[in-house]
């Protein structure tokens, strides 16, 4: 054994002397430093000028660094392993020393240098943060980024390429295969496969790593097993002196330990992949059908959140009016296990098919169903870290109705659904509840948030964080704005509260009164792990990037209407537009229920009115540059959906590709084509007459449905008149 240690020590010394490794460490430090600002170099416009903090600096540097250093280290490894072959000295070595031990020593020394690179790189980036940006260092984010993300990526790269090289004995083959595994990781949305730089776009300043930390660690565990599998498979087929693959294999498996290890690792990888505990497959809308014979009459949720463990416990009572059905279906979340289920007071069995359960009900008019369930909310495999509709973590709770955290009954929703109940959460969190908050009670370390609501949908969300709450008064109603005090400086400097008030007043004046005098509009900042915004009932949310940008943005407001940096203005108006869009849904979506009929939907109306607000505030040049022109561009592209229109082509393409094209096409029609049609209507009738027409429609259809035909007729418009060519 001292012999082996000596071998490694010699390798480390030898590599150091060749200077390549020094260059590699230097290069890594430069790449990691460049990575600090990598977000501004991507196409991800929504993440430009994000405020620099320990979390963003450490994560962005390693995300960028891991991608390039993974390639550099794998190349360095494979060239080092191949070195003797090129020098034709292998036979000499093989006859003298155990070649395998030299290989192993070499790999261990490279891993040693990978650790050294991680430490040196981390120190360099910390020094830049402290000296150049004068931002205080939160070491926990650095340790996570560098030792859970960066170093493992290097380790996996070294192990994978070593295994591939030993297996193929070919420089080209091992590099090409490695490249394929590498590219697969970059292109996948499945968090289990993204081993190079994780699935995240950015770490939340708002919720921390907590909400996604487990998935990153799980990914690391899986790839540790996979990379070890590849490495030891390589060893299993290691060529013996003057033997082929087959005969070498038979010599190698004489070492039973190696064989058992390989089998164990392969099974372990497969098991870890198959049994991953954090995600599920979400049901598609078209797979669910509504039972028209049953009406939902009331939902009464009583929920306790265990933020420490990311879990929840719920007791939910539903009341239904049944007109002759004998079964009720619910869409559920796979992470939540049902402890008991009662129908009209009696314990009842149920059937589970995928993520839908079927409950038998008696043929009586009044049906009450009571569920007790609990566990950890799962999300879609491809949504981890980017589009998570539900998570519970120490720092925040984000549960959108789309996650089915409140089981969704597949029945007709009554005109007025009674909703009342409570959420219990740790007392350091402020909860945003649907409807009206009735009372808050403190019970040993927890707060109980009691709420009540009369709703026309069963959409119930739950949002919580260490919020600051600001009340904004608007005509005949109030707005409650919840945001993290961490972003207060930006909110103040960028006049976010003033704009929210301005939007409210603009909509009230130009569309009509807010739909309710009883319920306040609640606006909550939420984490970046769900991008964009959302509106349902009287609650809207938007992702933190909207109000967490760099203080270099402040200057765009201070100039005398002379804009210096159009890119920054563009980012700013897009942020405001996101809030304005979600707020407009309170009129078109919550206030008036828009009956979808592509391109007609609440999205077109929301985009039209948020555009109108931005145009009023920032003028024609900025609003048309930020919205009109991109919309027109996207609508023009609609003509190119040749594949979907052409039946011959359709047959040749795969179904998933066509589906994604159809989704893209519909998105453009709803979000870009429809508002352009509305603007054309406005052009025909004049702004004043058009908006008066909209006000009439809003009054007439408040808390009712509105179809495209009703809209056209009441506005005295025709489909042809607002055609866009
Ligand atoms: Zn929308």
XYZ file of C-alpha atoms and ligand atoms in Angstrom:
726
model
C 0.000 0.000 0.000
C 2.700 2.601 0.738
C 3.793 1.741 -2.761
C 0.437 2.969 -4.173
C 0.577 6.143 -2.164
C 4.065 6.800 -3.448
C 2.830 6.257 -6.990
C 0.092 8.876 -6.548
C 2.524 11.293 -4.939
C 4.871 10.892 -7.869
C 2.074 11.410 -10.369
C 0.958 14.584 -8.593
C 4.533 15.881 -8.646
C 5.078 14.845 -12.244
C 1.863 16.527 -13.443
C 2.820 19.672 -11.599
C 6.169 19.738 -13.376
C 4.600 19.464 -16.835
C 2.880 22.833 -16.207
C -0.258 21.835 -18.171
C -2.173 21.384 -14.947
C -1.130 24.854 -13.784
C -2.499 26.273 -17.022
C -5.670 24.272 -16.515
C -6.202 25.669 -12.996
C -5.517 29.179 -14.269
C -7.949 28.718 -17.138
C -10.594 27.414 -14.723
C -10.203 30.499 -12.532
C -10.620 32.803 -15.526
C -13.652 30.872 -16.777
C -15.257 30.899 -13.331
C -14.683 34.657 -13.096
C -16.218 35.268 -16.509
C -19.131 33.131 -15.349
C -20.064 35.695 -12.705
C -21.791 37.750 -15.399
C -22.847 34.839 -17.578
C -26.562 35.532 -17.199
C -26.213 38.708 -19.238
C -24.563 36.724 -22.012
C -27.434 34.290 -22.529
C -30.618 34.669 -24.575
C -32.599 34.690 -21.373
C -33.700 38.306 -21.557
C -35.809 37.984 -18.388
C -32.703 37.321 -16.306
C -30.617 40.253 -17.526
C -29.274 42.627 -14.875
C -30.301 40.404 -11.975
C -28.906 41.831 -8.757
C -25.571 40.285 -7.786
C -25.562 38.456 -4.475
C -23.605 35.531 -3.038
C -26.203 33.154 -4.458
C -26.229 34.518 -8.009
C -22.470 35.099 -8.202
C -21.508 31.685 -6.851
C -24.130 29.809 -8.865
C -23.575 31.622 -12.160
C -19.820 31.225 -11.923
C -20.048 27.475 -11.380
C -22.796 26.941 -13.926
C -20.700 28.554 -16.625
C -17.457 27.149 -15.211
C -18.685 23.565 -14.887
C -19.748 23.477 -18.532
C -16.340 24.438 -19.926
C -14.156 22.880 -17.204
C -15.958 19.569 -17.614
C -14.664 19.477 -21.186
C -11.181 20.689 -20.258
C -10.745 18.153 -17.463
C -12.068 15.274 -19.519
C -9.651 16.131 -22.312
C -6.770 16.474 -19.877
C -7.652 13.098 -18.355
C -7.923 11.199 -21.598
C -4.746 12.705 -23.029
C -2.877 11.768 -19.875
C -4.161 8.218 -19.977
C -3.271 7.932 -23.633
C 0.196 9.398 -23.149
C 2.134 6.138 -22.861
C 0.435 4.651 -25.850
C 1.517 7.564 -27.956
C 5.060 7.258 -26.692
C 4.934 3.536 -27.466
C 6.220 2.933 -23.999
C 3.313 0.957 -22.758
C 4.844 -2.438 -23.357
C 7.920 -1.382 -21.483
C 5.861 -0.177 -18.583
C 3.629 -3.214 -18.661
C 6.533 -5.561 -18.407
C 7.997 -3.695 -15.465
C 5.190 -2.246 -13.380
C 1.515 -2.936 -12.927
C 0.086 -0.684 -15.637
C -3.307 -0.609 -13.923
C -1.835 0.932 -10.814
C -0.242 3.698 -12.863
C -3.582 4.430 -14.514
C -5.295 4.542 -11.154
C -2.624 6.774 -9.670
C -2.984 9.112 -12.611
C -6.770 9.328 -12.232
C -6.500 9.925 -8.494
C -3.968 12.715 -9.073
C -6.294 14.385 -11.594
C -9.107 14.191 -9.034
C -6.721 15.760 -6.534
C -6.158 18.635 -8.958
C -9.918 18.925 -9.537
C -10.357 19.491 -5.799
C -7.535 22.019 -5.840
C -9.144 23.812 -8.818
C -12.471 23.928 -6.958
C -10.910 25.488 -3.882
C -8.718 27.968 -5.760
C -11.579 28.905 -8.113
C -13.928 29.470 -5.211
C -11.425 31.725 -3.453
C -10.820 33.757 -6.626
C -14.539 34.330 -7.219
C -15.097 35.210 -3.564
C -12.233 37.698 -3.795
C -13.790 39.289 -6.897
C -17.177 39.536 -5.183
C -15.627 41.189 -2.160
C -13.113 43.492 -3.829
C -14.733 44.495 -7.111
C -18.427 44.356 -6.268
C -18.133 44.963 -2.497
C -20.848 42.412 -1.790
C -20.705 40.567 1.548
C -20.022 36.840 1.265
C -22.470 34.184 2.360
C -20.200 31.147 2.482
C -23.064 28.617 2.501
C -24.009 29.455 -1.108
C -20.367 29.107 -2.148
C -19.928 25.749 -0.464
C -23.095 24.452 -2.111
C -22.249 25.789 -5.572
C -18.629 24.661 -5.537
C -18.818 21.342 -3.717
C -22.271 20.101 -4.716
C -22.329 21.418 -8.279
C -18.846 22.289 -9.600
C -16.575 19.613 -8.130
C -18.974 16.696 -8.767
C -19.254 17.752 -12.436
C -15.445 17.543 -12.738
C -15.370 14.237 -10.853
C -18.064 12.692 -13.070
C -16.270 13.913 -16.193
C -12.964 12.363 -15.064
C -14.565 9.034 -14.135
C -16.747 8.808 -17.244
C -13.974 9.563 -19.729
C -11.503 7.275 -17.908
C -13.994 4.417 -18.025
C -14.700 5.077 -21.691
C -11.012 5.219 -22.521
C -10.138 2.026 -20.706
C -13.119 0.345 -22.360
C -12.476 1.483 -25.926
C -8.709 1.973 -25.758
C -9.282 4.733 -28.274
C -8.830 8.457 -27.808
C -11.371 9.322 -30.534
C -14.031 6.877 -29.444
C -13.921 7.919 -25.815
C -14.011 11.640 -26.638
C -16.937 11.227 -29.042
C -18.934 9.116 -26.581
C -18.212 11.531 -23.762
C -19.300 14.400 -26.006
C -22.622 12.687 -26.625
C -23.298 12.201 -22.900
C -22.267 15.820 -22.317
C -24.564 17.231 -25.009
C -27.454 15.088 -23.813
C -27.080 16.702 -20.398
C -27.119 20.219 -21.823
C -30.142 19.632 -24.007
C -32.326 17.738 -21.569
C -35.027 19.271 -19.415
C -35.204 16.241 -17.173
C -33.449 17.240 -13.983
C -32.084 13.708 -13.535
C -30.074 13.965 -16.741
C -28.676 17.473 -16.342
C -25.467 16.511 -14.565
C -23.192 19.139 -16.107
C -24.795 22.331 -14.838
C -28.087 21.366 -13.150
C -31.592 22.213 -14.262
C -31.690 25.628 -12.635
C -31.464 28.908 -14.502
C -30.633 30.756 -11.335
C -30.733 30.273 -7.578
C -33.617 32.022 -5.856
C -32.663 35.035 -3.779
C -36.078 34.731 -2.306
C -36.423 31.074 -1.349
C -32.769 29.988 -1.336
C -31.643 26.557 -2.459
C -34.078 24.852 -0.070
C -36.842 24.262 -2.578
C -34.557 22.567 -5.107
C -31.573 21.442 -2.987
C -32.840 17.873 -2.670
C -33.222 17.445 -6.408
C -29.680 18.699 -7.051
C -28.256 16.336 -4.445
C -30.291 13.473 -5.897
C -28.934 14.237 -9.362
C -25.406 14.129 -7.895
C -26.070 10.764 -6.220
C -27.431 9.311 -9.455
C -24.470 10.492 -11.534
C -21.976 9.383 -8.925
C -23.370 5.873 -9.395
C -23.520 6.182 -13.182
C -19.984 7.542 -13.552
C -18.612 4.870 -11.219
C -20.504 2.246 -13.250
C -18.899 3.471 -16.467
C -15.477 3.559 -14.834
C -15.665 0.044 -13.428
C -17.217 -1.369 -16.605
C -14.125 0.008 -18.279
C -11.937 -1.849 -15.796
C -13.941 -5.020 -16.352
C -13.014 -4.964 -20.036
C -9.471 -3.699 -19.513
C -7.236 -5.308 -22.133
C -4.693 -7.751 -20.789
C -1.282 -8.023 -22.371
C -1.669 -9.426 -25.878
C -5.336 -10.368 -25.295
C -8.552 -9.271 -27.067
C -11.664 -7.802 -25.437
C -13.279 -11.189 -24.833
C -10.362 -12.988 -23.320
C -9.412 -9.923 -21.274
C -12.959 -9.869 -19.883
C -12.661 -13.498 -18.801
C -9.392 -12.839 -17.066
C -10.833 -9.729 -15.382
C -13.965 -11.353 -13.992
C -11.796 -13.788 -12.096
C -11.674 -10.906 -9.679
C -15.150 -11.555 -8.260
C -15.071 -8.321 -6.280
C -14.947 -6.193 -9.438
C -17.809 -8.098 -11.058
C -20.012 -7.807 -7.973
C -19.187 -4.094 -7.717
C -20.149 -3.448 -11.359
C -23.446 -5.331 -11.001
C -24.157 -3.495 -7.768
C -23.423 -0.089 -9.348
C -25.522 -0.720 -12.458
C -28.481 -1.912 -10.394
C -27.998 1.013 -8.029
C -28.037 3.539 -10.900
C -31.160 1.973 -12.409
C -32.908 1.872 -9.067
C -31.982 5.470 -8.255
C -33.261 6.632 -11.633
C -36.506 4.690 -11.526
C -37.394 5.379 -7.924
C -36.670 9.094 -7.806
C -39.024 10.613 -5.233
C -39.517 14.251 -6.274
C -41.384 14.281 -9.563
C -44.404 12.814 -11.245
C -46.072 12.871 -14.612
C -48.722 15.535 -14.752
C -52.060 14.686 -16.318
C -52.748 16.312 -19.654
C -55.848 18.430 -19.881
C -57.232 16.389 -22.714
C -56.971 13.222 -20.675
C -59.452 14.538 -18.146
C -63.155 14.912 -18.769
C -65.673 16.719 -16.637
C -68.747 14.940 -15.314
C -71.598 17.292 -16.240
C -74.024 15.687 -13.795
C -72.237 16.830 -10.640
C -71.769 20.375 -9.326
C -69.118 21.457 -6.879
C -70.782 23.471 -4.166
C -68.112 24.042 -1.539
C -64.517 23.272 -0.507
C -63.331 23.439 3.086
C -59.558 22.906 3.365
C -57.730 22.636 6.686
C -54.023 22.436 5.982
C -50.925 22.335 8.134
C -47.522 22.998 6.566
C -44.374 21.370 7.898
C -41.804 23.690 6.345
C -38.857 22.057 8.097
C -39.481 18.804 6.211
C -41.174 20.248 3.115
C -44.391 18.417 3.870
C -48.055 19.129 4.418
C -51.039 17.531 6.071
C -54.518 18.264 4.814
C -58.088 17.563 5.694
C -60.397 18.713 2.915
C -64.167 18.508 2.793
C -65.995 18.881 -0.536
C -69.726 19.290 -0.987
C -71.400 18.400 -4.278
C -74.865 18.418 -5.829
C -75.343 15.149 -7.656
C -77.838 14.746 -10.484
C -77.595 11.045 -11.158
C -73.916 10.105 -11.219
C -72.438 7.217 -9.248
C -68.798 8.131 -9.429
C -66.631 11.199 -8.802
C -63.098 11.539 -10.153
C -60.347 13.664 -8.646
C -56.981 14.656 -10.071
C -54.466 14.279 -7.279
C -50.799 14.966 -6.643
C -48.786 11.773 -6.556
C -46.658 12.903 -3.621
C -49.666 13.185 -1.328
C -50.828 9.931 0.220
C -54.468 9.468 1.188
C -54.947 8.427 4.796
C -58.707 8.324 4.846
C -61.623 8.993 2.547
C -65.236 9.320 3.644
C -68.344 9.700 1.495
C -71.290 11.134 3.434
C -69.559 10.151 6.648
C -68.698 6.583 5.672
C -65.200 5.267 5.049
C -65.051 4.407 1.340
C -62.607 2.598 -0.922
C -61.307 4.263 -4.089
C -59.531 3.295 -7.290
C -56.337 4.971 -8.439
C -55.467 5.150 -12.129
C -52.280 7.116 -12.714
C -52.880 10.414 -10.916
C -56.647 10.223 -10.953
C -58.768 8.544 -8.328
C -62.324 7.326 -8.704
C -64.708 7.367 -5.777
C -68.082 5.610 -5.825
C -70.952 7.769 -4.577
C -74.549 6.927 -3.682
C -77.314 8.164 -5.953
C -78.486 10.962 -3.668
C -78.506 14.708 -4.275
C -76.160 15.888 -1.552
C -72.718 14.364 -1.462
C -69.997 15.228 1.043
C -66.519 13.856 0.502
C -63.830 14.169 3.159
C -60.177 13.465 2.475
C -57.244 13.235 4.836
C -53.934 13.238 3.021
C -50.372 14.354 3.427
C -46.805 14.198 2.162
C -44.530 16.077 -0.187
C -45.941 17.784 -3.270
C -44.331 16.442 -6.438
C -43.838 18.391 -9.641
C -43.253 17.585 -13.278
C -39.858 16.058 -14.186
C -39.118 18.751 -16.736
C -40.251 21.582 -14.503
C -37.793 21.176 -11.626
C -36.244 24.535 -10.778
C -37.935 26.391 -13.630
C -41.633 25.722 -13.669
C -42.475 24.204 -10.312
C -46.163 24.650 -9.575
C -45.690 23.486 -6.038
C -43.122 23.257 -3.275
C -42.885 23.730 0.465
C -39.565 24.834 1.938
C -38.199 26.455 5.045
C -38.129 29.899 3.444
C -41.319 29.826 1.435
C -44.421 28.006 0.316
C -45.593 28.122 -3.267
C -48.617 26.002 -4.082
C -50.459 26.762 -7.270
C -53.772 25.066 -7.969
C -52.141 23.455 -11.028
C -50.134 21.156 -8.746
C -53.373 19.582 -7.464
C -52.177 20.070 -3.926
C -55.887 20.488 -3.209
C -57.284 17.485 -5.063
C -59.236 18.689 -8.078
C -62.702 17.191 -8.566
C -63.484 16.622 -12.259
C -67.003 18.017 -12.073
C -68.803 21.187 -13.085
C -67.958 24.163 -10.919
C -71.068 25.772 -9.407
C -71.784 29.493 -9.908
C -70.668 30.322 -6.389
C -68.438 27.870 -4.606
C -68.198 28.385 -0.873
C -64.593 28.185 0.240
C -63.501 28.448 3.852
C -60.813 26.940 5.992
C -57.362 27.618 7.314
C -53.646 27.175 6.712
C -51.217 26.581 9.580
C -47.583 27.578 8.937
C -44.499 28.525 11.003
C -45.031 31.933 12.612
C -42.058 33.568 10.861
C -43.893 33.249 7.528
C -46.612 35.547 6.211
C -49.268 33.645 4.292
C -51.230 34.937 1.331
C -54.620 33.222 1.418
C -57.383 33.246 -1.198
C -60.415 35.465 -0.623
C -60.604 37.302 2.672
C -58.423 36.748 5.713
C -60.734 36.462 8.709
C -58.338 35.913 11.570
C -54.792 34.931 12.475
C -54.198 32.894 15.625
C -50.812 32.073 17.103
C -50.416 28.528 18.352
C -47.013 27.529 19.765
C -44.593 28.582 17.066
C -47.210 28.454 14.323
C -49.784 30.810 12.915
C -53.231 29.757 11.822
C -54.552 31.792 8.875
C -58.333 31.527 8.654
C -59.961 32.587 5.391
C -63.254 32.654 3.599
C -64.216 33.116 -0.038
C -67.104 32.842 -2.441
C -65.529 31.802 -5.686
C -66.595 30.730 -9.140
C -63.659 28.396 -9.577
C -62.108 25.754 -7.383
C -58.663 27.338 -7.797
C -57.022 27.581 -4.407
C -53.399 28.574 -3.989
C -51.166 29.042 -0.961
C -48.160 31.360 -0.893
C -45.918 32.235 2.001
C -42.558 33.823 2.751
C -41.021 36.361 5.106
C -43.033 39.036 3.365
C -43.349 42.732 3.887
C -46.938 43.790 3.255
C -47.904 47.132 1.737
C -51.466 48.286 1.444
C -52.313 50.341 -1.646
C -55.597 52.204 -1.797
C -57.423 52.386 -5.101
C -60.958 53.617 -5.861
C -63.437 51.459 -3.888
C -60.956 48.679 -3.202
C -57.552 47.889 -1.733
C -54.499 46.113 -3.027
C -52.218 44.128 -0.731
C -48.696 43.868 -2.092
C -46.443 41.225 -0.521
C -42.734 41.240 -1.296
C -39.496 40.301 0.387
C -37.746 43.132 2.333
C -34.565 42.034 0.523
C -35.957 43.698 -2.603
C -37.306 46.794 -0.925
C -34.617 49.095 -2.257
C -35.438 48.130 -5.839
C -39.199 48.393 -5.250
C -38.710 51.918 -3.888
C -36.264 53.122 -6.513
C -38.181 51.706 -9.446
C -41.520 52.982 -8.158
C -43.151 49.558 -8.263
C -45.846 50.461 -5.715
C -46.684 53.638 -7.629
C -47.015 51.662 -10.846
C -49.284 49.068 -9.256
C -51.500 51.903 -8.060
C -51.333 53.472 -11.521
C -52.335 50.205 -13.230
C -55.229 49.767 -10.820
C -56.499 53.273 -11.530
C -56.024 52.878 -15.274
C -58.014 49.642 -15.367
C -60.773 50.938 -13.105
C -61.107 54.008 -15.281
C -60.928 52.255 -18.631
C -62.554 48.876 -17.961
C -64.656 49.244 -14.846
C -64.804 48.726 -11.089
C -62.777 45.890 -9.579
C -65.026 42.829 -9.506
C -65.355 42.821 -5.722
C -65.621 45.390 -2.951
C -65.304 42.690 -0.353
C -62.076 41.022 -1.436
C -58.773 42.847 -1.748
C -56.501 42.131 -4.683
C -53.428 40.329 -3.364
C -50.172 40.597 -5.291
C -47.334 38.372 -4.127
C -43.728 38.132 -5.201
C -42.767 34.460 -5.528
C -39.585 32.571 -6.266
C -37.861 32.187 -9.626
C -38.435 28.418 -9.494
C -41.689 29.257 -11.243
C -40.952 31.731 -13.994
C -43.399 34.446 -15.070
C -46.652 35.282 -13.391
C -50.008 33.875 -12.533
C -53.510 35.091 -11.696
C -56.418 33.227 -10.183
C -59.354 34.563 -8.263
C -58.181 37.568 -6.212
C -54.520 36.547 -6.002
C -51.763 37.225 -8.497
C -48.113 36.260 -8.263
C -44.994 37.156 -10.215
C -41.473 35.738 -10.098
C -38.795 37.550 -8.095
C -36.585 38.540 -11.058
C -39.191 41.225 -11.808
C -38.190 43.245 -8.734
C -34.680 41.999 -8.021
C -32.411 43.686 -10.511
C -29.120 45.438 -10.329
C -28.988 49.009 -9.026
C -27.561 50.086 -12.397
C -31.217 49.962 -13.478
C -32.065 52.908 -11.237
C -30.473 55.424 -13.577
C -32.934 54.822 -16.415
C -35.590 56.662 -14.442
C -33.511 59.648 -13.434
C -32.705 61.033 -16.856
C -34.821 63.860 -18.238
C -36.761 61.518 -20.461
C -33.553 60.795 -22.310
C -32.899 57.135 -22.331
C -29.325 56.020 -22.269
C -29.684 52.273 -22.248
C -32.571 50.899 -24.286
C -31.874 47.352 -23.181
C -32.450 48.291 -19.559
C -35.613 50.201 -20.375
C -36.798 47.163 -22.286
C -36.178 44.912 -19.290
C -37.963 47.361 -17.006
C -41.080 47.779 -19.132
C -41.276 44.031 -19.616
C -41.171 43.583 -15.838
C -43.934 46.131 -15.359
C -45.862 44.574 -18.194
C -45.792 41.189 -16.456
C -47.436 42.716 -13.378
C -49.874 44.693 -15.539
C -50.745 41.574 -17.521
C -51.549 39.539 -14.408
C -53.522 42.434 -12.955
C -55.560 42.727 -16.155
C -56.567 39.076 -15.660
C -58.458 40.240 -12.583
C -60.849 41.925 -15.030
C -60.549 39.408 -17.861
C -60.421 35.985 -16.228
C -61.667 36.565 -12.708
C -64.179 39.405 -13.328
C -65.444 38.246 -16.705
C -64.988 34.594 -17.575
C -63.639 34.469 -21.118
C -64.760 31.378 -23.046
C -61.670 30.308 -25.012
C -62.012 30.118 -28.774
C -58.547 30.529 -30.323
C -57.304 33.223 -30.823
C -59.900 34.560 -28.363
C -58.958 34.086 -24.703
C -58.275 36.154 -21.614
C -54.594 36.342 -22.666
C -55.297 38.620 -25.630
C -57.324 41.014 -23.493
C -54.728 40.985 -20.705
C -51.939 41.743 -23.197
C -53.950 44.484 -24.887
C -54.623 46.308 -21.612
C -51.135 45.905 -20.170
C -49.819 47.291 -23.466
C -52.178 50.248 -23.175
C -50.847 50.998 -19.703
C -47.201 50.841 -20.798
C -47.976 53.002 -23.833
C -49.603 55.620 -21.615
C -46.637 55.635 -19.208
C -43.690 55.307 -21.561
C -44.924 56.529 -24.930
C -45.243 54.991 -28.382
C -41.600 54.411 -29.141
C -40.830 52.260 -26.128
C -44.130 50.384 -26.047
C -44.039 49.519 -29.712
C -40.377 48.461 -29.540
C -41.022 46.253 -26.539
C -44.364 44.770 -27.582
C -45.894 45.705 -30.944
C -42.868 44.857 -33.031
C -42.158 41.500 -31.332
C -45.860 40.602 -31.588
C -45.947 41.469 -35.278
C -42.817 39.440 -35.804
C -44.322 36.402 -34.092
C -47.594 36.754 -35.983
C -45.673 36.907 -39.254
C -43.962 33.693 -38.276
C -47.365 32.034 -38.012
C -47.355 31.821 -41.798
C -44.395 29.508 -41.526
C -46.217 26.733 -39.725
C -46.112 24.921 -42.980
C -45.757 21.526 -41.331
C -49.049 21.690 -39.489
C -51.014 22.955 -42.451
C -49.598 20.458 -44.899
C -51.084 16.988 -44.412
C -48.408 15.238 -46.452
C -45.699 16.709 -44.265
C -47.653 15.946 -41.119
C -47.530 12.232 -41.806
C -43.760 12.284 -42.009
C -43.179 14.051 -38.703
C -43.362 12.610 -35.258
C -46.369 13.302 -33.126
C -44.543 15.053 -30.321
C -42.907 17.481 -32.717
C -46.255 18.337 -34.269
C -47.781 18.756 -30.807
C -45.062 21.182 -29.788
C -45.483 23.157 -33.025
C -49.225 23.324 -32.467
C -48.689 24.562 -28.909
C -46.286 27.219 -30.178
C -48.734 28.300 -32.856
C -51.614 28.552 -30.401
C -49.482 30.546 -27.976
C -48.704 33.084 -30.701
C -52.368 33.338 -31.631
C -53.548 33.881 -28.048
C -50.806 36.226 -26.843
C -49.776 38.148 -29.958
C -52.369 37.834 -32.714
C -55.397 38.632 -30.539
C -54.081 41.862 -28.994
C -53.117 43.036 -32.500
C -56.703 42.347 -33.590
C -57.960 44.378 -30.624
C -55.622 47.221 -31.572
C -57.005 47.080 -35.093
C -60.527 47.340 -33.670
C -59.377 50.349 -31.672
C -57.911 51.900 -34.817
C -61.203 51.475 -36.676
C -63.425 52.901 -33.952
C -61.060 55.345 -32.295
C -59.610 54.814 -28.834
C -62.428 56.515 -26.946
C -65.292 54.659 -28.603
C -63.444 51.350 -28.410
C -62.723 51.634 -24.687
C -66.310 52.713 -24.009
C -67.444 49.586 -25.803
C -65.127 47.486 -23.644
C -66.544 49.110 -20.505
C -70.094 48.225 -21.559
C -69.081 44.638 -22.204
C -67.354 44.402 -18.833
C -70.448 45.691 -17.008
C -72.784 43.404 -18.891
C -70.703 40.281 -18.442
C -69.321 40.814 -14.946
C -69.198 37.446 -13.131
C -70.590 35.840 -16.291
C -69.172 34.282 -19.448
C -68.083 36.104 -22.583
C -67.710 34.345 -25.928
C -65.872 35.642 -28.997
C -69.128 36.034 -30.912
C -70.769 38.003 -28.106
C -67.706 40.223 -27.957
C -67.708 40.911 -31.713
C -71.416 41.531 -31.829
C -71.511 43.874 -28.854
C -68.494 45.778 -30.155
C -70.022 46.054 -33.647
C -67.002 44.295 -35.102
C -66.627 41.346 -37.424
C -63.923 38.739 -37.722
C -63.067 40.119 -41.156
C -62.787 43.712 -39.936
C -60.050 42.866 -37.452
C -58.209 40.423 -39.686
C -54.414 40.808 -39.555
C -52.554 40.100 -42.769
Zn -51.983 35.580 -18.808
